[in-house]
Amino acid sequence: MKTLRAAGILGIGHYAPEKVLTNKDLEKMVDTTDEWITERTGIKERRIAAPHEATSDLGVKAGLRALENAGLKAEEIDLIIMCTLSADYKFPAAGCQVQDKLGAVNAGAFDLAAGCSGFVYGLAVASQMVATGSVNKILVIGAEVLSRVINWEDRNTCVLFADGAGAAVVGPVEEGYGFYDYVLGADGAGGEAIICHAGGSRIPVTEENVREKLHLAQMDGSEVFKFASRIMPEAINKVLAKAGLTADDIDIFVPHQANVRIIQSGAKRLKQPLEKFFINVQKYGNTSAGSVPIALSEAWEEGRIKKGDNVLLVGFGTGLTWASCVLKWSR
Ligand code: UT7
């Protein structure tokens, strides 16, 4: 990565809504079992936003924690990148609601729609902007309230997806630390594999398609599983090669939390011990753009990341998209 100055993470934080929905609760809602969900996905429970909470509310809470962690005030932020596919409104961007609620009066704001890869895409954009010296501090948030866009009668999706948010402040760091490099990828031809058909400009919402639940998420689980299991190690190897590192140089991998089996197969393909992969899918399910920053924030809180550690983040999901980045932790 070409840089004029080192860019890294100055602070992180996350927020998960209070309400816990367990596999046992889901047994009462759809034809499923705790045993199936645990065995096939690793998920035991997930968080669901309160009726008054929308995606920007979760983003604000995570953002405030990241700011506090970085010792910064909202006025010091130059830009907010809100990574989400479940914004409060079709427009305006949820990033603008976050900007207002935080009182980030000096910040621009936009939404970034790269699904479960969104947060890593956001870090790539932010780190480059900081590295060129064009801006100083960028708040990157990954937040979702997927409970409002999933079909609660569809056991293929409703046992997987959930709500949550994580955030990081990206800014200049000591030379020799911060982002080494990143890889961003997309394969739009596979876009039908995870899609919300109605509500966009192609299929506007009608009474009929709402009845058919076309305004809610649909997923071809096994297609996405095959894609995810292939792309996760590939995206990791690509960013390692770009950064001139090997998997053995990485202290902790923080992958998108979609399914513990995808993480296990990635670790095996990379010939790395599973203990080097941070896993919290059992507690939160798949929170799409929220997943990587929540995992990163929890890993840091648990003391799993220390100054000088090489940290690798990887996301994959709707689009189809994938993204990976590697950084030397600077704090
Ligand atoms: O964040 C974006 C990335 N998303 C992902 O990475 C998700 C990737 N996909 C997956 O994680 C997995 O494909 C799933 C967890 C969605 C499904 O697991 P699977 O092992 O691939 O199961 P399957 O789709 O092959 O289904 C196996 C069986 C089917 O029954 P039959 O046809 O064999 O009789 C399904 O109908 O399991 C059934 N099934 C369920 N049974 C109980 C599917 N969902 C459920 C359920 N409870 N919730």
Short mmCIF file of C-alpha atoms and ligand atoms in Angstrom, two decimals:
data_model
loop_
_atom_site.label_atom_id
_atom_site.label_comp_id
_atom_site.label_asym_id
_atom_site.label_seq_id
_atom_site.Cartn_x
_atom_site.Cartn_y
_atom_site.Cartn_z
CA MET A 1 0.00 0.00 0.00
CA LYS A 2 1.44 3.41 -0.96
CA THR A 3 1.29 5.78 2.01
CA LEU A 4 2.54 9.23 2.90
CA ARG A 5 2.02 8.57 6.60
CA ALA A 6 0.98 5.58 8.75
CA ALA A 7 -2.76 5.12 9.38
CA GLY A 8 -4.19 2.84 12.04
CA ILE A 9 -6.97 2.33 14.56
CA LEU A 10 -7.11 4.87 17.40
CA GLY A 11 -10.12 3.45 19.25
CA ILE A 12 -12.82 0.79 18.98
CA GLY A 13 -16.16 -0.03 20.56
CA HIS A 14 -19.33 -2.01 20.02
CA TYR A 15 -22.96 -2.13 21.05
CA ALA A 16 -25.31 -5.11 21.09
CA PRO A 17 -29.01 -4.59 21.88
CA GLU A 18 -30.19 -5.94 25.23
CA LYS A 19 -32.79 -8.41 24.03
CA VAL A 20 -31.40 -11.94 23.67
CA LEU A 21 -33.15 -14.40 21.35
CA THR A 22 -32.03 -17.99 21.98
CA ASN A 23 -32.25 -21.04 19.76
CA LYS A 24 -34.88 -22.36 22.18
CA ASP A 25 -36.97 -19.21 21.53
CA LEU A 26 -36.66 -19.87 17.77
CA GLU A 27 -37.92 -23.43 18.24
CA LYS A 28 -41.26 -21.86 19.15
CA MET A 29 -41.28 -19.66 16.03
CA VAL A 30 -40.19 -21.92 13.14
CA ASP A 31 -39.57 -25.62 12.46
CA THR A 32 -36.05 -25.80 13.87
CA THR A 33 -34.10 -27.11 16.86
CA ASP A 34 -31.36 -25.81 19.12
CA GLU A 35 -29.36 -28.90 18.11
CA TRP A 36 -29.61 -28.15 14.34
CA ILE A 37 -28.68 -24.49 14.70
CA THR A 38 -25.76 -25.25 17.05
CA GLU A 39 -24.38 -28.06 14.90
CA ARG A 40 -24.80 -26.41 11.50
CA THR A 41 -23.85 -22.83 12.45
CA GLY A 42 -22.34 -22.60 15.97
CA ILE A 43 -24.94 -19.97 16.93
CA LYS A 44 -26.55 -20.28 20.39
CA GLU A 45 -28.17 -16.87 20.74
CA ARG A 46 -28.37 -13.49 19.07
CA ARG A 47 -29.43 -9.89 19.93
CA ILE A 48 -32.56 -8.16 18.66
CA ALA A 49 -33.03 -4.37 18.62
CA ALA A 50 -35.80 -2.85 20.76
CA PRO A 51 -38.79 -1.47 18.79
CA HIS A 52 -37.51 2.12 19.24
CA GLU A 53 -33.99 1.26 18.04
CA ALA A 54 -33.02 1.66 14.38
CA THR A 55 -29.64 1.08 12.76
CA SER A 56 -28.34 4.63 13.34
CA ASP A 57 -29.15 4.30 17.08
CA LEU A 58 -26.96 1.20 17.32
CA GLY A 59 -24.29 2.94 15.24
CA VAL A 60 -24.30 5.99 17.53
CA LYS A 61 -23.82 3.84 20.64
CA ALA A 62 -20.92 1.91 19.09
CA GLY A 63 -19.49 5.17 17.69
CA LEU A 64 -19.57 6.87 21.10
CA ARG A 65 -17.71 3.94 22.65
CA ALA A 66 -15.06 4.07 19.91
CA LEU A 67 -14.65 7.83 20.39
CA GLU A 68 -14.34 7.41 24.16
CA ASN A 69 -11.83 4.60 23.65
CA ALA A 70 -9.79 6.88 21.37
CA GLY A 71 -10.07 9.82 23.81
CA LEU A 72 -11.67 11.97 21.11
CA LYS A 73 -14.70 14.27 20.90
CA ALA A 74 -17.25 13.98 18.09
CA GLU A 75 -16.23 17.45 16.81
CA GLU A 76 -12.76 16.09 16.05
CA ILE A 77 -14.11 13.62 13.47
CA ASP A 78 -13.71 14.65 9.79
CA LEU A 79 -15.76 11.88 8.17
CA ILE A 80 -18.23 9.15 9.12
CA ILE A 81 -18.38 6.01 6.98
CA MET A 82 -21.52 4.09 7.92
CA CYS A 83 -21.31 0.53 6.64
CA THR A 84 -24.78 -1.02 6.53
CA LEU A 85 -27.41 -2.69 4.38
CA SER A 86 -30.24 -1.95 6.80
CA ALA A 87 -30.17 1.86 6.96
CA ASP A 88 -32.99 3.61 8.87
CA TYR A 89 -34.45 4.89 5.57
CA LYS A 90 -33.97 4.16 1.87
CA PHE A 91 -32.59 7.70 1.90
CA PRO A 92 -31.09 9.83 3.36
CA ALA A 93 -28.00 7.88 4.43
CA ALA A 94 -27.92 6.53 8.00
CA GLY A 95 -24.44 8.05 8.31
CA CYS A 96 -26.12 11.48 8.32
CA GLN A 97 -28.38 10.51 11.24
CA VAL A 98 -25.30 9.26 13.10
CA GLN A 99 -23.48 12.54 12.32
CA ASP A 100 -26.38 14.54 13.75
CA LYS A 101 -26.91 12.43 16.88
CA LEU A 102 -23.20 12.37 17.69
CA GLY A 103 -22.89 16.13 17.16
CA ALA A 104 -20.05 15.48 14.71
CA VAL A 105 -20.44 19.01 13.35
CA ASN A 106 -17.22 18.94 11.33
CA ALA A 107 -17.80 15.58 9.67
CA GLY A 108 -19.00 14.52 6.25
CA ALA A 109 -21.01 11.29 6.20
CA PHE A 110 -21.98 8.58 3.76
CA ASP A 111 -23.23 5.00 3.73
CA LEU A 112 -21.25 2.12 2.28
CA ALA A 113 -23.21 -0.90 1.08
CA ALA A 114 -20.89 -3.89 0.85
CA GLY A 115 -22.86 -6.22 3.13
CA CYS A 116 -20.83 -8.36 5.48
CA SER A 117 -17.61 -7.05 3.89
CA GLY A 118 -18.72 -3.48 4.54
CA PHE A 119 -16.63 -2.67 7.60
CA VAL A 120 -13.39 -3.88 5.98
CA TYR A 121 -14.26 -1.92 2.81
CA GLY A 122 -14.81 1.10 5.10
CA LEU A 123 -11.43 0.64 6.80
CA ALA A 124 -9.72 0.43 3.39
CA VAL A 125 -11.29 3.74 2.28
CA ALA A 126 -10.58 5.42 5.62
CA SER A 127 -6.98 4.24 5.93
CA GLN A 128 -6.16 5.50 2.42
CA MET A 129 -7.71 8.91 3.09
CA VAL A 130 -5.78 9.26 6.35
CA ALA A 131 -2.57 7.92 4.77
CA THR A 132 -2.62 10.61 2.07
CA GLY A 133 -3.03 13.29 4.73
CA SER A 134 -6.31 14.48 3.21
CA VAL A 135 -8.21 14.01 6.49
CA ASN A 136 -7.18 13.21 10.06
CA LYS A 137 -9.85 11.20 11.83
CA ILE A 138 -12.55 8.99 10.35
CA LEU A 139 -15.22 7.11 12.26
CA VAL A 140 -15.97 3.81 10.52
CA ILE A 141 -19.12 2.11 11.78
CA GLY A 142 -20.60 -1.28 10.87
CA ALA A 143 -24.20 -1.50 12.06
CA GLU A 144 -27.29 -3.51 11.23
CA VAL A 145 -30.83 -4.10 12.37
CA LEU A 146 -31.34 -7.18 10.21
CA SER A 147 -34.29 -8.32 12.35
CA ARG A 148 -36.38 -5.81 10.33
CA VAL A 149 -35.34 -7.16 6.92
CA ILE A 150 -35.54 -10.90 7.54
CA ASN A 151 -38.53 -13.14 7.07
CA TRP A 152 -39.37 -14.53 10.51
CA GLU A 153 -41.20 -17.43 8.86
CA ASP A 154 -38.14 -18.54 6.86
CA ARG A 155 -35.98 -20.91 8.90
CA ASN A 156 -33.23 -20.70 6.26
CA THR A 157 -32.44 -17.13 7.29
CA CYS A 158 -34.16 -16.16 10.55
CA VAL A 159 -31.97 -18.42 12.70
CA LEU A 160 -28.81 -16.80 11.30
CA PHE A 161 -29.14 -13.02 11.07
CA ALA A 162 -29.34 -10.50 13.93
CA ASP A 163 -28.66 -6.96 15.14
CA GLY A 164 -25.54 -5.20 16.41
CA ALA A 165 -22.92 -2.52 15.75
CA GLY A 166 -19.20 -1.94 16.06
CA ALA A 167 -17.01 1.06 15.28
CA ALA A 168 -13.40 2.15 14.90
CA VAL A 169 -11.70 5.54 14.68
CA VAL A 170 -9.06 5.56 11.95
CA GLY A 171 -6.30 8.15 12.19
CA PRO A 172 -2.54 8.75 11.96
CA VAL A 173 -0.35 6.44 14.07
CA GLU A 174 3.34 6.02 14.88
CA GLU A 175 5.46 5.02 11.83
CA GLY A 176 5.86 1.25 11.56
CA TYR A 177 2.33 0.60 12.85
CA GLY A 178 -1.12 0.61 11.31
CA PHE A 179 -2.46 -0.76 8.02
CA TYR A 180 -0.09 -2.74 5.81
CA ASP A 181 -2.54 -3.42 3.00
CA TYR A 182 -6.00 -4.56 1.96
CA VAL A 183 -7.82 -6.55 -0.74
CA LEU A 184 -11.31 -5.67 -2.00
CA GLY A 185 -13.28 -8.02 -4.25
CA ALA A 186 -16.69 -8.41 -5.85
CA ASP A 187 -18.55 -10.89 -8.04
CA GLY A 188 -21.85 -9.27 -8.96
CA ALA A 189 -22.81 -12.31 -11.05
CA GLY A 190 -23.48 -14.13 -7.76
CA GLY A 191 -25.70 -11.35 -6.45
CA GLU A 192 -28.90 -13.41 -6.44
CA ALA A 193 -27.48 -15.67 -3.72
CA ILE A 194 -28.30 -13.17 -0.94
CA ILE A 195 -30.80 -10.58 -2.06
CA CYS A 196 -33.70 -8.40 -1.04
CA HIS A 197 -35.69 -8.27 -4.30
CA ALA A 198 -38.33 -5.60 -3.76
CA GLY A 199 -38.06 -2.02 -2.57
CA GLY A 200 -35.40 -0.81 -5.00
CA SER A 201 -35.74 0.82 -8.42
CA ARG A 202 -36.06 -2.55 -10.21
CA ILE A 203 -39.00 -3.91 -8.25
CA PRO A 204 -40.77 -1.16 -6.32
CA VAL A 205 -42.75 -2.28 -3.28
CA THR A 206 -46.34 -3.28 -4.05
CA GLU A 207 -49.03 -4.87 -1.88
CA GLU A 208 -48.60 -8.07 -3.85
CA ASN A 209 -44.84 -8.41 -3.48
CA VAL A 210 -45.07 -7.52 0.21
CA ARG A 211 -47.56 -10.40 0.56
CA GLU A 212 -44.98 -12.61 -1.16
CA LYS A 213 -42.34 -11.24 1.26
CA LEU A 214 -40.12 -10.09 -1.62
CA HIS A 215 -39.21 -6.99 0.41
CA LEU A 216 -37.35 -9.26 2.87
CA ALA A 217 -33.97 -11.02 2.62
CA GLN A 218 -33.65 -14.30 0.74
CA MET A 219 -30.58 -16.51 0.71
CA ASP A 220 -29.38 -19.62 -1.09
CA GLY A 221 -27.54 -20.90 1.98
CA SER A 222 -25.52 -23.69 0.41
CA GLU A 223 -24.37 -21.50 -2.54
CA VAL A 224 -23.22 -18.82 -0.11
CA PHE A 225 -21.60 -21.44 2.09
CA LYS A 226 -19.52 -22.74 -0.84
CA PHE A 227 -18.54 -19.21 -1.87
CA ALA A 228 -17.65 -18.20 1.71
CA SER A 229 -15.58 -21.31 2.40
CA ARG A 230 -13.55 -20.70 -0.80
CA ILE A 231 -13.19 -16.93 -0.60
CA MET A 232 -12.24 -16.54 3.06
CA PRO A 233 -8.84 -18.29 2.83
CA GLU A 234 -8.32 -16.82 -0.67
CA ALA A 235 -8.86 -13.24 0.54
CA ILE A 236 -6.55 -13.90 3.49
CA ASN A 237 -3.77 -15.31 1.29
CA LYS A 238 -4.09 -12.41 -1.17
CA VAL A 239 -3.71 -9.71 1.46
CA LEU A 240 -0.83 -11.59 3.10
CA ALA A 241 0.99 -11.74 -0.25
CA LYS A 242 0.38 -8.00 -0.85
CA ALA A 243 1.69 -7.16 2.62
CA GLY A 244 4.71 -9.47 2.30
CA LEU A 245 3.59 -11.58 5.28
CA THR A 246 2.65 -15.22 5.85
CA ALA A 247 -0.22 -16.66 7.91
CA ASP A 248 2.32 -17.58 10.60
CA ASP A 249 3.11 -13.85 11.01
CA ILE A 250 -0.49 -13.13 12.04
CA ASP A 251 -1.24 -13.01 15.78
CA ILE A 252 -5.02 -12.95 15.42
CA PHE A 253 -7.49 -13.42 12.58
CA VAL A 254 -10.83 -11.64 13.03
CA PRO A 255 -13.19 -13.12 10.43
CA HIS A 256 -16.80 -12.29 9.58
CA GLN A 257 -18.98 -14.31 11.95
CA ALA A 258 -21.41 -16.11 9.62
CA ASN A 259 -20.97 -19.74 10.56
CA VAL A 260 -18.37 -21.41 12.76
CA ARG A 261 -17.94 -24.14 10.11
CA ILE A 262 -16.71 -21.54 7.57
CA ILE A 263 -14.11 -20.32 10.09
CA GLN A 264 -13.04 -23.89 10.94
CA SER A 265 -12.58 -24.82 7.29
CA GLY A 266 -10.66 -21.56 6.64
CA ALA A 267 -8.29 -22.27 9.54
CA LYS A 268 -7.71 -25.78 8.19
CA ARG A 269 -7.00 -24.61 4.64
CA LEU A 270 -4.58 -21.99 5.95
CA LYS A 271 -2.94 -24.60 8.21
CA GLN A 272 -3.44 -22.33 11.21
CA PRO A 273 -4.65 -23.31 14.70
CA LEU A 274 -8.32 -22.44 15.23
CA GLU A 275 -7.29 -20.62 18.46
CA LYS A 276 -5.80 -17.84 16.30
CA PHE A 277 -9.31 -17.08 14.94
CA PHE A 278 -11.55 -14.94 17.13
CA ILE A 279 -15.04 -16.47 17.32
CA ASN A 280 -18.15 -14.95 18.92
CA VAL A 281 -20.83 -16.12 16.47
CA GLN A 282 -22.32 -18.22 19.31
CA LYS A 283 -23.40 -14.99 21.08
CA TYR A 284 -24.43 -12.71 18.22
CA GLY A 285 -25.24 -14.73 15.10
CA ASN A 286 -24.53 -13.02 11.79
CA THR A 287 -24.75 -9.21 12.15
CA SER A 288 -23.44 -8.56 8.61
CA ALA A 289 -21.51 -5.24 8.61
CA GLY A 290 -21.61 -5.25 12.42
CA SER A 291 -19.91 -8.62 12.69
CA VAL A 292 -16.19 -7.84 12.12
CA PRO A 293 -16.09 -4.66 14.26
CA ILE A 294 -18.00 -6.32 17.13
CA ALA A 295 -15.55 -9.23 17.02
CA LEU A 296 -12.55 -6.87 16.83
CA SER A 297 -13.82 -4.82 19.76
CA GLU A 298 -14.50 -7.90 21.90
CA ALA A 299 -11.12 -9.42 21.02
CA TRP A 300 -9.45 -6.21 22.17
CA GLU A 301 -11.55 -6.02 25.36
CA GLU A 302 -10.61 -9.60 26.18
CA GLY A 303 -6.91 -8.72 25.91
CA ARG A 304 -6.44 -10.85 22.78
CA ILE A 305 -4.81 -7.94 20.88
CA LYS A 306 -1.74 -6.05 22.10
CA LYS A 307 0.49 -3.32 20.70
CA GLY A 308 2.65 -4.69 17.90
CA ASP A 309 0.33 -7.60 17.09
CA ASN A 310 -0.41 -8.33 13.43
CA VAL A 311 -4.20 -8.39 13.08
CA LEU A 312 -5.99 -9.68 9.97
CA LEU A 313 -9.64 -8.85 9.29
CA VAL A 314 -11.71 -10.59 6.62
CA GLY A 315 -15.33 -10.18 5.49
CA PHE A 316 -17.49 -11.83 2.78
CA GLY A 317 -21.15 -11.72 1.85
CA THR A 318 -23.86 -10.13 -0.26
CA GLY A 319 -22.83 -8.59 -3.55
CA LEU A 320 -21.14 -10.98 -3.67
CA THR A 321 -18.27 -9.14 -2.00
CA TRP A 322 -15.18 -9.91 0.03
CA ALA A 323 -12.53 -7.79 1.73
CA SER A 324 -9.47 -8.35 3.86
CA CYS A 325 -6.94 -6.10 5.52
CA VAL A 326 -3.95 -6.51 7.77
CA LEU A 327 -2.57 -4.06 10.31
CA LYS A 328 0.01 -3.80 13.07
CA TRP A 329 -1.86 -2.82 16.22
CA SER A 330 -0.59 0.53 17.44
CA ARG A 331 -1.99 0.96 20.96
O1 UT7 B 1 -23.12 -13.25 5.89
C1 UT7 B 1 -23.14 -13.65 4.56
C2 UT7 B 1 -22.60 -14.92 4.46
N1 UT7 B 1 -23.60 -15.91 4.84
C3 UT7 B 1 -23.19 -17.12 5.05
O2 UT7 B 1 -22.00 -17.32 5.02
C4 UT7 B 1 -24.20 -18.22 5.24
C5 UT7 B 1 -23.67 -19.44 4.55
N2 UT7 B 1 -24.51 -20.59 4.63
C6 UT7 B 1 -24.59 -21.33 5.76
O3 UT7 B 1 -24.06 -20.97 6.79
C7 UT7 B 1 -25.30 -22.67 5.69
O4 UT7 B 1 -25.49 -23.02 4.34
C8 UT7 B 1 -26.65 -22.71 6.42
C9 UT7 B 1 -26.42 -22.61 7.90
C10 UT7 B 1 -27.52 -21.57 5.93
C11 UT7 B 1 -27.34 -24.03 6.12
O5 UT7 B 1 -26.53 -25.10 6.53
P1 UT7 B 1 -26.31 -26.36 5.56
O6 UT7 B 1 -25.52 -27.32 6.31
O7 UT7 B 1 -25.73 -25.81 4.28
O8 UT7 B 1 -27.76 -26.89 5.40
P2 UT7 B 1 -28.60 -27.07 4.05
O9 UT7 B 1 -28.99 -25.74 3.52
O10 UT7 B 1 -27.85 -28.01 3.15
O11 UT7 B 1 -29.85 -27.81 4.61
C12 UT7 B 1 -29.78 -29.09 5.20
C13 UT7 B 1 -31.15 -29.46 5.71
C14 UT7 B 1 -32.25 -29.19 4.71
O12 UT7 B 1 -33.20 -30.22 4.84
P3 UT7 B 1 -33.26 -31.42 3.77
O13 UT7 B 1 -33.54 -30.73 2.46
O14 UT7 B 1 -31.92 -32.06 3.84
O15 UT7 B 1 -34.39 -32.26 4.29
C15 UT7 B 1 -32.87 -27.90 5.19
O16 UT7 B 1 -34.22 -27.77 4.84
O17 UT7 B 1 -31.45 -28.65 6.85
C16 UT7 B 1 -32.72 -28.03 6.68
N3 UT7 B 1 -32.73 -26.74 7.38
C17 UT7 B 1 -33.06 -26.63 8.67
N4 UT7 B 1 -33.43 -27.53 9.58
C18 UT7 B 1 -33.69 -27.07 10.83
C19 UT7 B 1 -32.41 -25.52 6.87
N5 UT7 B 1 -32.55 -24.59 7.83
C20 UT7 B 1 -32.94 -25.26 8.95
C21 UT7 B 1 -33.24 -24.86 10.27
N6 UT7 B 1 -33.60 -25.78 11.16
N7 UT7 B 1 -33.14 -23.56 10.66
#
